[in-house]
């Protein structure tokens, strides 16, 4: 199993490897794809999001379907360590965004040990770590999820709420914790340029995010019309096939030409309407 191999010569981590799921190893070989998040105002890559893939490049949905509840902790830890190790091998020199499963983090200070040890082992700066809490998955204990986010923020990590608007916590969570980044669910972004209801919601969320100190990020951008409308309401962070598709084991370069005024473009037809994760 990946974690056992990675920390084979580090006896101090053996206790963490046996934590919680002694009888629930996760034998599936995982891989990581990466997709850039760009800051159009600064014309730079803000972060690369690590996206889990199966041994043959299967998508995140397929991978999650293989994970049993008793394997969730080991799966979450494997994804973190693999993302950090792969990013370091590829020479990533900006933030690394990692999705985490709050239900798999029983105690933040203890469960972060493998993450920090992996970063130290491969020489990846921990201040570049960004953790995303997905809003589309039901959180069994919202208070616990809040505690995890607060702990990560205190440690100096960049924090994000992913799929905002999809889900289960929404505005109630924002009243108690304001992340550095608020990622709009791609269903809100899709065709926002032509749907007044979405425009009202997205415009309101963008304004709200700015007022509480969070940066709104538009996820799943696929057309120039969507991009232009979103830029018009002040959004500066973007992720989606229009900018760059995820690549397995590589750091794809953004297509900066789509941000030039007067250019036209959209994601290739075969890429549209597929989730980036």
mmCIF file of C-alpha atoms in Angstrom:
data_model
loop_
_atom_site.group_PDB
_atom_site.id
_atom_site.type_symbol
_atom_site.label_atom_id
_atom_site.label_comp_id
_atom_site.label_asym_id
_atom_site.label_seq_id
_atom_site.Cartn_x
_atom_site.Cartn_y
_atom_site.Cartn_z
ATOM 1 C CA UNK A 1 0.000 0.000 0.000
ATOM 2 C CA UNK A 2 1.234 3.470 -0.918
ATOM 3 C CA UNK A 3 1.503 5.000 2.556
ATOM 4 C CA UNK A 4 3.375 2.028 3.984
ATOM 5 C CA UNK A 5 5.848 2.165 1.101
ATOM 6 C CA UNK A 6 6.276 5.944 1.315
ATOM 7 C CA UNK A 7 7.035 5.921 5.056
ATOM 8 C CA UNK A 8 8.691 2.490 5.191
ATOM 9 C CA UNK A 9 11.908 3.832 6.749
ATOM 10 C CA UNK A 10 10.264 6.357 9.107
ATOM 11 C CA UNK A 11 9.372 4.587 12.353
ATOM 12 C CA UNK A 12 7.885 7.794 13.803
ATOM 13 C CA UNK A 13 5.040 7.599 11.293
ATOM 14 C CA UNK A 14 4.138 3.968 11.833
ATOM 15 C CA UNK A 15 1.639 4.863 14.549
ATOM 16 C CA UNK A 16 -0.180 7.208 12.170
ATOM 17 C CA UNK A 17 -0.280 4.504 9.517
ATOM 18 C CA UNK A 18 -2.074 2.185 11.932
ATOM 19 C CA UNK A 19 -4.448 4.866 13.191
ATOM 20 C CA UNK A 20 -8.185 4.094 13.038
ATOM 21 C CA UNK A 21 -8.194 1.718 10.065
ATOM 22 C CA UNK A 22 -5.881 -1.100 11.157
ATOM 23 C CA UNK A 23 -8.162 -3.611 9.512
ATOM 24 C CA UNK A 24 -9.091 -1.486 6.526
ATOM 25 C CA UNK A 25 -6.128 -1.058 4.163
ATOM 26 C CA UNK A 26 -6.663 0.751 0.880
ATOM 27 C CA UNK A 27 -4.963 -1.406 -1.764
ATOM 28 C CA UNK A 28 -6.014 0.515 -4.901
ATOM 29 C CA UNK A 29 -3.142 2.207 -6.725
ATOM 30 C CA UNK A 30 -4.038 5.861 -7.143
ATOM 31 C CA UNK A 31 -2.663 8.544 -9.453
ATOM 32 C CA UNK A 32 -2.956 12.326 -9.506
ATOM 33 C CA UNK A 33 -4.020 14.731 -12.233
ATOM 34 C CA UNK A 34 -3.565 18.480 -11.908
ATOM 35 C CA UNK A 35 -5.561 21.462 -13.142
ATOM 36 C CA UNK A 36 -4.498 25.103 -12.798
ATOM 37 C CA UNK A 37 -6.449 27.805 -11.003
ATOM 38 C CA UNK A 38 -5.506 31.158 -12.520
ATOM 39 C CA UNK A 39 -5.524 34.686 -11.184
ATOM 40 C CA UNK A 40 -6.399 36.811 -14.197
ATOM 41 C CA UNK A 41 -5.692 40.095 -12.399
ATOM 42 C CA UNK A 42 -2.101 39.070 -11.712
ATOM 43 C CA UNK A 43 -1.841 36.861 -14.795
ATOM 44 C CA UNK A 44 -0.370 34.003 -12.804
ATOM 45 C CA UNK A 45 -1.245 30.518 -11.668
ATOM 46 C CA UNK A 46 -2.806 30.860 -8.225
ATOM 47 C CA UNK A 47 -2.715 27.106 -7.512
ATOM 48 C CA UNK A 48 -2.877 23.663 -9.046
ATOM 49 C CA UNK A 49 -5.668 21.440 -7.793
ATOM 50 C CA UNK A 50 -4.758 17.778 -7.290
ATOM 51 C CA UNK A 51 -7.481 15.487 -8.668
ATOM 52 C CA UNK A 52 -7.473 11.817 -7.742
ATOM 53 C CA UNK A 53 -7.511 9.234 -10.525
ATOM 54 C CA UNK A 54 -7.618 5.465 -10.698
ATOM 55 C CA UNK A 55 -4.770 3.216 -11.873
ATOM 56 C CA UNK A 56 -5.887 3.547 -15.522
ATOM 57 C CA UNK A 57 -6.810 7.215 -15.222
ATOM 58 C CA UNK A 58 -10.401 6.589 -14.077
ATOM 59 C CA UNK A 59 -12.173 9.693 -12.759
ATOM 60 C CA UNK A 60 -12.756 10.716 -9.171
ATOM 61 C CA UNK A 61 -16.319 9.388 -9.214
ATOM 62 C CA UNK A 62 -15.107 5.908 -10.099
ATOM 63 C CA UNK A 63 -12.393 6.047 -7.440
ATOM 64 C CA UNK A 64 -14.768 7.178 -4.697
ATOM 65 C CA UNK A 65 -17.068 4.322 -5.627
ATOM 66 C CA UNK A 66 -14.312 1.893 -4.624
ATOM 67 C CA UNK A 67 -13.848 3.389 -1.153
ATOM 68 C CA UNK A 68 -15.621 1.693 1.742
ATOM 69 C CA UNK A 69 -16.617 3.783 4.797
ATOM 70 C CA UNK A 70 -14.038 2.055 6.986
ATOM 71 C CA UNK A 71 -11.323 2.959 4.432
ATOM 72 C CA UNK A 72 -12.084 6.677 4.346
ATOM 73 C CA UNK A 73 -9.282 7.758 6.675
ATOM 74 C CA UNK A 74 -6.641 5.754 4.805
ATOM 75 C CA UNK A 75 -7.973 6.991 1.455
ATOM 76 C CA UNK A 76 -7.906 10.633 2.576
ATOM 77 C CA UNK A 77 -4.345 10.316 3.897
ATOM 78 C CA UNK A 78 -3.173 8.502 0.766
ATOM 79 C CA UNK A 79 -4.546 11.258 -1.478
ATOM 80 C CA UNK A 80 -2.811 13.973 0.536
ATOM 81 C CA UNK A 81 0.581 12.294 0.559
ATOM 82 C CA UNK A 82 0.392 11.237 -3.094
ATOM 83 C CA UNK A 83 -0.621 14.764 -4.169
ATOM 84 C CA UNK A 84 2.303 16.324 -2.307
ATOM 85 C CA UNK A 85 4.837 13.777 -3.520
ATOM 86 C CA UNK A 86 3.684 14.046 -7.148
ATOM 87 C CA UNK A 87 3.613 17.850 -7.056
ATOM 88 C CA UNK A 88 7.141 17.959 -5.679
ATOM 89 C CA UNK A 89 8.350 15.534 -8.340
ATOM 90 C CA UNK A 90 6.840 17.783 -11.025
ATOM 91 C CA UNK A 91 8.519 20.871 -9.574
ATOM 92 C CA UNK A 92 5.342 22.714 -8.553
ATOM 93 C CA UNK A 93 6.311 26.210 -7.391
ATOM 94 C CA UNK A 94 2.922 27.613 -6.397
ATOM 95 C CA UNK A 95 0.052 26.510 -4.149
ATOM 96 C CA UNK A 96 -1.097 22.915 -4.162
ATOM 97 C CA UNK A 97 -4.840 22.576 -3.589
ATOM 98 C CA UNK A 98 -5.933 19.333 -1.906
ATOM 99 C CA UNK A 99 -9.506 18.238 -1.323
ATOM 100 C CA UNK A 100 -10.082 16.807 2.118
ATOM 101 C CA UNK A 101 -12.856 14.719 3.621
ATOM 102 C CA UNK A 102 -13.889 16.203 7.008
ATOM 103 C CA UNK A 103 -15.569 12.978 8.073
ATOM 104 C CA UNK A 104 -12.163 11.259 7.747
ATOM 105 C CA UNK A 105 -10.342 13.760 9.964
ATOM 106 C CA UNK A 106 -10.998 12.658 13.520
ATOM 107 C CA UNK A 107 -8.591 15.172 15.134
ATOM 108 C CA UNK A 108 -6.956 17.883 12.985
ATOM 109 C CA UNK A 109 -3.653 18.156 14.853
ATOM 110 C CA UNK A 110 -3.081 14.393 14.745
ATOM 111 C CA UNK A 111 -4.348 13.805 11.209
ATOM 112 C CA UNK A 112 -2.118 16.516 9.737
ATOM 113 C CA UNK A 113 1.058 14.697 10.844
ATOM 114 C CA UNK A 114 1.380 12.522 7.742
ATOM 115 C CA UNK A 115 0.729 15.534 5.496
ATOM 116 C CA UNK A 116 3.492 17.580 7.139
ATOM 117 C CA UNK A 117 5.875 14.623 7.208
ATOM 118 C CA UNK A 118 5.305 13.992 3.496
ATOM 119 C CA UNK A 119 5.951 17.663 2.665
ATOM 120 C CA UNK A 120 9.170 17.640 4.702
ATOM 121 C CA UNK A 121 10.351 14.399 3.140
ATOM 122 C CA UNK A 122 9.987 15.651 -0.454
ATOM 123 C CA UNK A 123 10.912 19.269 0.266
ATOM 124 C CA UNK A 124 7.537 20.829 -0.494
ATOM 125 C CA UNK A 125 6.923 24.105 1.434
ATOM 126 C CA UNK A 126 3.948 23.631 3.768
ATOM 127 C CA UNK A 127 2.955 27.290 3.368
ATOM 128 C CA UNK A 128 1.948 26.459 -0.216
ATOM 129 C CA UNK A 129 -0.694 23.943 0.889
ATOM 130 C CA UNK A 130 -4.337 24.805 0.257
ATOM 131 C CA UNK A 131 -7.166 22.646 1.600
ATOM 132 C CA UNK A 132 -10.620 22.511 -0.004
ATOM 133 C CA UNK A 133 -13.725 21.404 1.869
ATOM 134 C CA UNK A 134 -16.316 20.202 -0.605
ATOM 135 C CA UNK A 135 -19.822 21.541 -0.027
ATOM 136 C CA UNK A 136 -21.492 18.919 -2.201
ATOM 137 C CA UNK A 137 -20.907 15.997 0.178
ATOM 138 C CA UNK A 138 -23.082 15.679 3.250
ATOM 139 C CA UNK A 139 -21.084 16.509 6.375
ATOM 140 C CA UNK A 140 -22.114 14.342 9.290
ATOM 141 C CA UNK A 141 -20.800 16.810 11.892
ATOM 142 C CA UNK A 142 -20.758 20.455 10.687
ATOM 143 C CA UNK A 143 -19.186 21.606 13.947
ATOM 144 C CA UNK A 144 -16.306 19.185 13.443
ATOM 145 C CA UNK A 145 -15.814 20.326 9.822
ATOM 146 C CA UNK A 146 -15.707 23.912 11.048
ATOM 147 C CA UNK A 147 -13.070 22.974 13.615
ATOM 148 C CA UNK A 148 -10.902 21.381 10.928
ATOM 149 C CA UNK A 149 -11.092 24.499 8.748
ATOM 150 C CA UNK A 150 -10.292 26.777 11.681
ATOM 151 C CA UNK A 151 -7.300 24.639 12.628
ATOM 152 C CA UNK A 152 -5.950 24.707 9.071
ATOM 153 C CA UNK A 153 -6.353 28.483 8.942
ATOM 154 C CA UNK A 154 -4.478 28.873 12.241
ATOM 155 C CA UNK A 155 -1.652 26.747 10.850
ATOM 156 C CA UNK A 156 -1.312 29.194 7.968
ATOM 157 C CA UNK A 157 -2.747 27.001 5.219
ATOM 158 C CA UNK A 158 -4.923 28.548 2.513
ATOM 159 C CA UNK A 159 -8.527 27.370 2.980
ATOM 160 C CA UNK A 160 -11.336 27.006 0.463
ATOM 161 C CA UNK A 161 -14.938 25.865 0.345
ATOM 162 C CA UNK A 162 -15.494 23.911 -2.866
ATOM 163 C CA UNK A 163 -18.747 23.508 -4.829
ATOM 164 C CA UNK A 164 -20.388 26.406 -2.991
ATOM 165 C CA UNK A 165 -24.060 26.473 -3.879
ATOM 166 C CA UNK A 166 -24.264 22.719 -4.456
ATOM 167 C CA UNK A 167 -24.936 21.770 -1.078
ATOM 168 C CA UNK A 168 -25.510 21.090 2.467
ATOM 169 C CA UNK A 169 -24.009 23.874 4.591
ATOM 170 C CA UNK A 170 -23.892 27.011 2.475
ATOM 171 C CA UNK A 171 -24.549 30.349 4.080
ATOM 172 C CA UNK A 172 -24.755 28.933 7.600
ATOM 173 C CA UNK A 173 -21.131 27.797 7.381
ATOM 174 C CA UNK A 174 -20.001 31.186 6.055
ATOM 175 C CA UNK A 175 -21.453 32.974 9.079
ATOM 176 C CA UNK A 176 -19.011 31.012 11.250
ATOM 177 C CA UNK A 177 -15.970 30.671 8.999
ATOM 178 C CA UNK A 178 -14.781 32.792 6.083
ATOM 179 C CA UNK A 179 -12.351 30.874 3.866
ATOM 180 C CA UNK A 180 -9.648 32.486 1.805
ATOM 181 C CA UNK A 181 -11.320 31.168 -1.364
ATOM 182 C CA UNK A 182 -14.976 30.467 -2.159
ATOM 183 C CA UNK A 183 -15.341 28.178 -5.189
ATOM 184 C CA UNK A 184 -18.653 28.567 -6.997
ATOM 185 C CA UNK A 185 -20.233 25.288 -8.022
ATOM 186 C CA UNK A 186 -19.940 24.717 -11.760
ATOM 187 C CA UNK A 187 -23.704 24.376 -12.123
ATOM 188 C CA UNK A 188 -24.005 28.043 -11.160
ATOM 189 C CA UNK A 189 -21.316 28.948 -13.689
ATOM 190 C CA UNK A 190 -22.728 26.941 -16.608
ATOM 191 C CA UNK A 191 -24.383 29.345 -19.105
ATOM 192 C CA UNK A 192 -24.414 32.147 -16.536
ATOM 193 C CA UNK A 193 -24.030 34.652 -19.371
ATOM 194 C CA UNK A 194 -27.540 33.839 -20.649
ATOM 195 C CA UNK A 195 -29.547 32.932 -17.534
ATOM 196 C CA UNK A 196 -30.818 35.869 -15.442
ATOM 197 C CA UNK A 197 -31.535 33.753 -12.358
ATOM 198 C CA UNK A 198 -27.956 32.463 -12.269
ATOM 199 C CA UNK A 199 -26.671 35.968 -12.880
ATOM 200 C CA UNK A 200 -28.552 37.277 -9.849
ATOM 201 C CA UNK A 201 -27.250 34.457 -7.644
ATOM 202 C CA UNK A 202 -23.649 34.519 -8.856
ATOM 203 C CA UNK A 203 -23.454 38.301 -8.740
ATOM 204 C CA UNK A 204 -24.774 38.254 -5.194
ATOM 205 C CA UNK A 205 -22.346 35.551 -4.096
ATOM 206 C CA UNK A 206 -19.399 37.404 -5.653
ATOM 207 C CA UNK A 207 -20.333 40.588 -3.782
ATOM 208 C CA UNK A 208 -20.903 38.714 -0.532
ATOM 209 C CA UNK A 209 -17.582 36.873 -0.807
ATOM 210 C CA UNK A 210 -15.674 40.099 -1.269
ATOM 211 C CA UNK A 211 -17.421 41.703 1.703
ATOM 212 C CA UNK A 212 -16.520 38.846 4.070
ATOM 213 C CA UNK A 213 -12.907 38.708 2.897
ATOM 214 C CA UNK A 214 -13.093 35.629 0.668
ATOM 215 C CA UNK A 215 -12.011 35.544 -2.969
ATOM 216 C CA UNK A 216 -14.680 34.092 -5.280
ATOM 217 C CA UNK A 217 -13.462 31.486 -7.758
ATOM 218 C CA UNK A 218 -15.454 30.408 -10.795
ATOM 219 C CA UNK A 219 -15.058 26.673 -11.359
ATOM 220 C CA UNK A 220 -15.943 24.793 -14.537
ATOM 221 C CA UNK A 221 -15.656 27.740 -16.954
ATOM 222 C CA UNK A 222 -16.016 26.414 -20.505
ATOM 223 C CA UNK A 223 -16.915 29.331 -22.779
ATOM 224 C CA UNK A 224 -15.620 32.820 -23.422
ATOM 225 C CA UNK A 225 -19.134 34.203 -22.837
ATOM 226 C CA UNK A 226 -19.190 32.719 -19.327
ATOM 227 C CA UNK A 227 -15.697 34.046 -18.656
ATOM 228 C CA UNK A 228 -16.509 37.573 -19.813
ATOM 229 C CA UNK A 229 -19.681 37.779 -17.742
ATOM 230 C CA UNK A 230 -17.919 36.490 -14.620
ATOM 231 C CA UNK A 231 -15.071 38.955 -15.056
ATOM 232 C CA UNK A 232 -17.678 41.670 -15.365
ATOM 233 C CA UNK A 233 -18.881 41.044 -11.793
ATOM 234 C CA UNK A 234 -15.347 41.214 -10.437
ATOM 235 C CA UNK A 235 -14.308 37.561 -10.302
ATOM 236 C CA UNK A 236 -10.560 37.142 -10.842
ATOM 237 C CA UNK A 237 -9.916 33.455 -10.062
ATOM 238 C CA UNK A 238 -10.858 30.871 -12.698
ATOM 239 C CA UNK A 239 -10.654 27.135 -13.259
ATOM 240 C CA UNK A 240 -12.078 25.117 -16.112
ATOM 241 C CA UNK A 241 -11.587 23.495 -19.495
ATOM 242 C CA UNK A 242 -11.519 26.874 -21.237
ATOM 243 C CA UNK A 243 -8.289 27.658 -19.373
ATOM 244 C CA UNK A 244 -6.765 24.171 -19.166
ATOM 245 C CA UNK A 245 -7.945 20.591 -18.860
ATOM 246 C CA UNK A 246 -6.578 18.375 -16.070
ATOM 247 C CA UNK A 247 -3.556 16.301 -17.034
ATOM 248 C CA UNK A 248 -2.491 13.059 -15.445
ATOM 249 C CA UNK A 249 0.884 13.333 -13.762
ATOM 250 C CA UNK A 250 1.613 16.744 -15.298
ATOM 251 C CA UNK A 251 1.129 20.482 -14.687
ATOM 252 C CA UNK A 252 -0.744 21.836 -17.736
ATOM 253 C CA UNK A 253 -0.052 25.383 -18.818
ATOM 254 C CA UNK A 254 -3.051 27.742 -18.852
ATOM 255 C CA UNK A 255 -4.192 29.145 -22.182
ATOM 256 C CA UNK A 256 -3.670 32.805 -21.392
ATOM 257 C CA UNK A 257 -4.957 33.845 -24.816
ATOM 258 C CA UNK A 258 -8.570 33.319 -23.672
ATOM 259 C CA UNK A 259 -8.183 36.321 -21.379
ATOM 260 C CA UNK A 260 -7.224 38.673 -24.170
ATOM 261 C CA UNK A 261 -9.960 41.156 -25.013
ATOM 262 C CA UNK A 262 -11.581 40.388 -28.324
ATOM 263 C CA UNK A 263 -10.498 36.741 -28.428
ATOM 264 C CA UNK A 264 -13.077 34.015 -28.820
ATOM 265 C CA UNK A 265 -13.085 30.497 -27.615
ATOM 266 C CA UNK A 266 -14.693 27.625 -25.799
ATOM 267 C CA UNK A 267 -13.704 24.226 -24.549
ATOM 268 C CA UNK A 268 -13.562 21.534 -27.228
ATOM 269 C CA UNK A 269 -17.001 19.927 -27.741
ATOM 270 C CA UNK A 270 -15.843 16.591 -26.351
ATOM 271 C CA UNK A 271 -14.737 18.323 -23.139
ATOM 272 C CA UNK A 272 -17.912 20.211 -22.346
ATOM 273 C CA UNK A 273 -20.287 19.230 -19.592
ATOM 274 C CA UNK A 274 -17.749 16.987 -17.889
ATOM 275 C CA UNK A 275 -16.844 17.727 -14.247
ATOM 276 C CA UNK A 276 -13.273 18.868 -13.714
ATOM 277 C CA UNK A 277 -12.825 16.657 -10.676
#
